[in-house]
Amino acid sequence: MTCDGAMTDPKGDRSLPPHQQHDPDLYLRVVEERSDGIVVRGAKAHQTGAVNSHEIIIMPTISMRREDMDYAVSFALPADTDGITYIMGRQSCDTRKLEGKTYDIGNVLYGGHEALVVFDDVFVPWERVFMFKEYDFSGQLVEQFASYHRQSYACKVGVGDVLIGAAQTIAEFNGASKASHIKDKIIEMNQLNETLFCGCIACAAEGHQEPSGTYYVNTLLANVHKQNITRFPYEIARLAQDIAGGLMVTLPSEKDLLSSEVGKWVRKYYQTQKNVPLESRLRILRLIENLTLGTAAVGYLTESMHGAGSPQAQRIMISRQVNMDAKKKLAQKLCGITEGD
Ligand SMILES: Cc1cc2nc3c(=O)[nH]c(=O)nc-3n(C[C@H](O)[C@H](O)[C@H](O)COP(=O)(O)OP(=O)(O)OC[C@H]3O[C@@H](n4cnc5c(N)ncnc54)[C@H](O)[C@@H]3O)c2cc1C
């Protein structure tokens, strides 16, 4: 089963809590309570993979107070339940997919999507409701879900592997791979990517078993890991663009390559080493474009920034979770400050 973890509400005016929004539906809420279930109204934004999910699991997006009680709701529904509408998000360069299976797509095998998911008075039977107006638990639910999700950003390490492989390939195709600064940039990309790998392994390995038997990640390390995710992929992408050269954004289309009129010029002027097929060079450039500027940059870059919470959300968690008293004691003991001082 594939599930969409649906936490993010549209949120309207960010300075106001749910019950003070000028439109009460800007956070998903309970609008009716029946003997057999509840009726909900609202939306969840940016939902990754929603259209290819079997189930959609709704959770509140922020901690709430008594006045927001109607918004403290969590439930799961089959994704094709009556009253749910999916409005697909656009992605940079998305219409290239409509041009046929050309190398201009960049990634010829896979893609992803996000959607605005609208709940227009949708009925949820009681057996599928996990939280009903228990507002005092919404903050805990958000923190725990976010921590698991922040650990799951191992996925960006996999994308990083692909981008590093693409950068090395284009450097070889271009005849630049032996230059010392190129080698050093590839090392830097690997060091950043493996640091991310360390983070996701660490917060899982340092987790603990809960009384229920499930395992919970180390929340401090999960937040540190996600904070690194908001930064390192951008640096890895910058280095990949440096190594790729400008052609990744000025390259003519596959149609031009195949054109009887100008194809010969594209072939002549974009060749590099004799043994490198031009088509291979153009394909790898398109992949780097796809990962750093195109449809896949949605997941590799902007989702790294905002997914599972924007950077500030992790900083708040880090400041709450570090044991500052213990750190101060260590420092003060070493320099001879005693408790009475
Ligand atoms: C590609 C992608 C995929 C995603 N997939 C999913 C998904 O599958 N499921 C899901 O539930 N969510 C998903 N998200 C949503 C993600 O969790 C949110 O983008 C994130 O929580 C930030 O919310 P926002 O986009 O509304 O930005 P905002 O909340 O508007 O944040 C923008 C900036 O304003 C700041 N800000 C906002 N409110 C305040 C405030 N009150 N006080 C101080 N500063 C504030 C933030 O810190 C940030 O710097 C996805 C996002 C992206 C980009």
mmCIF file of N, CA and C in Angstrom, residues 9 18 20 47 79 81-82 104 124 145 147 162 215 244 288 294 297 335:
data_model
loop_
_atom_site.group_PDB
_atom_site.id
_atom_site.type_symbol
_atom_site.label_atom_id
_atom_site.label_comp_id
_atom_site.label_asym_id
_atom_site.label_seq_id
_atom_site.Cartn_x
_atom_site.Cartn_y
_atom_site.Cartn_z
ATOM 1 N N ASP A 9 -1.563 22.127 5.755
ATOM 2 C CA ASP A 9 -2.768 22.877 5.367
ATOM 3 C C ASP A 9 -2.350 24.093 4.538
ATOM 4 N N PRO A 18 -5.663 28.792 13.289
ATOM 5 C CA PRO A 18 -6.765 28.344 12.409
ATOM 6 C C PRO A 18 -8.087 29.068 12.653
ATOM 7 N N GLN A 20 -8.826 31.923 13.657
ATOM 8 C CA GLN A 20 -8.889 33.366 13.362
ATOM 9 C C GLN A 20 -8.743 33.685 11.874
ATOM 10 N N GLN A 47 0.851 17.902 -1.751
ATOM 11 C CA GLN A 47 0.898 16.473 -1.391
ATOM 12 C C GLN A 47 1.667 15.619 -2.399
ATOM 13 N N ALA A 79 -7.887 6.867 -1.204
ATOM 14 C CA ALA A 79 -7.621 8.104 -1.947
ATOM 15 C C ALA A 79 -8.743 8.472 -2.914
ATOM 16 N N THR A 81 -11.998 8.315 -2.322
ATOM 17 C CA THR A 81 -13.255 8.567 -1.615
ATOM 18 C C THR A 81 -14.013 9.742 -2.246
ATOM 19 N N ASP A 82 -15.338 9.602 -2.297
ATOM 20 C CA ASP A 82 -16.178 10.683 -2.858
ATOM 21 C C ASP A 82 -15.921 11.997 -2.126
ATOM 22 N N ASP A 104 15.255 15.277 -24.017
ATOM 23 C CA ASP A 104 15.011 16.578 -23.376
ATOM 24 C C ASP A 104 14.327 16.444 -22.018
ATOM 25 N N VAL A 124 -16.122 10.662 7.025
ATOM 26 C CA VAL A 124 -15.098 9.733 7.522
ATOM 27 C C VAL A 124 -15.740 8.865 8.607
ATOM 28 N N PHE A 145 5.671 13.033 14.002
ATOM 29 C CA PHE A 145 5.612 12.736 12.559
ATOM 30 C C PHE A 145 6.775 13.429 11.848
ATOM 31 N N SER A 147 9.637 14.317 12.971
ATOM 32 C CA SER A 147 10.946 13.719 13.263
ATOM 33 C C SER A 147 11.180 12.465 12.428
ATOM 34 N N VAL A 162 23.042 10.071 -7.817
ATOM 35 C CA VAL A 162 22.790 10.186 -9.262
ATOM 36 C C VAL A 162 23.455 11.452 -9.816
ATOM 37 N N TYR A 215 9.662 1.723 17.010
ATOM 38 C CA TYR A 215 10.911 2.454 17.247
ATOM 39 C C TYR A 215 10.730 3.912 16.876
ATOM 40 N N ALA A 244 29.302 20.882 -15.153
ATOM 41 C CA ALA A 244 28.574 20.594 -16.407
ATOM 42 C C ALA A 244 28.882 21.602 -17.513
ATOM 43 N N ILE A 288 21.290 16.513 -15.681
ATOM 44 C CA ILE A 288 21.747 17.497 -14.677
ATOM 45 C C ILE A 288 20.779 18.681 -14.644
ATOM 46 N N GLY A 294 14.939 21.409 -13.376
ATOM 47 C CA GLY A 294 13.733 20.913 -14.026
ATOM 48 C C GLY A 294 12.778 20.220 -13.075
ATOM 49 N N ALA A 297 14.091 18.923 -9.759
ATOM 50 C CA ALA A 297 14.569 19.905 -8.774
ATOM 51 C C ALA A 297 13.494 20.213 -7.739
ATOM 52 N N CYS A 335 37.263 24.880 33.459
ATOM 53 C CA CYS A 335 38.013 26.103 33.734
ATOM 54 C C CYS A 335 37.955 26.490 35.208
#
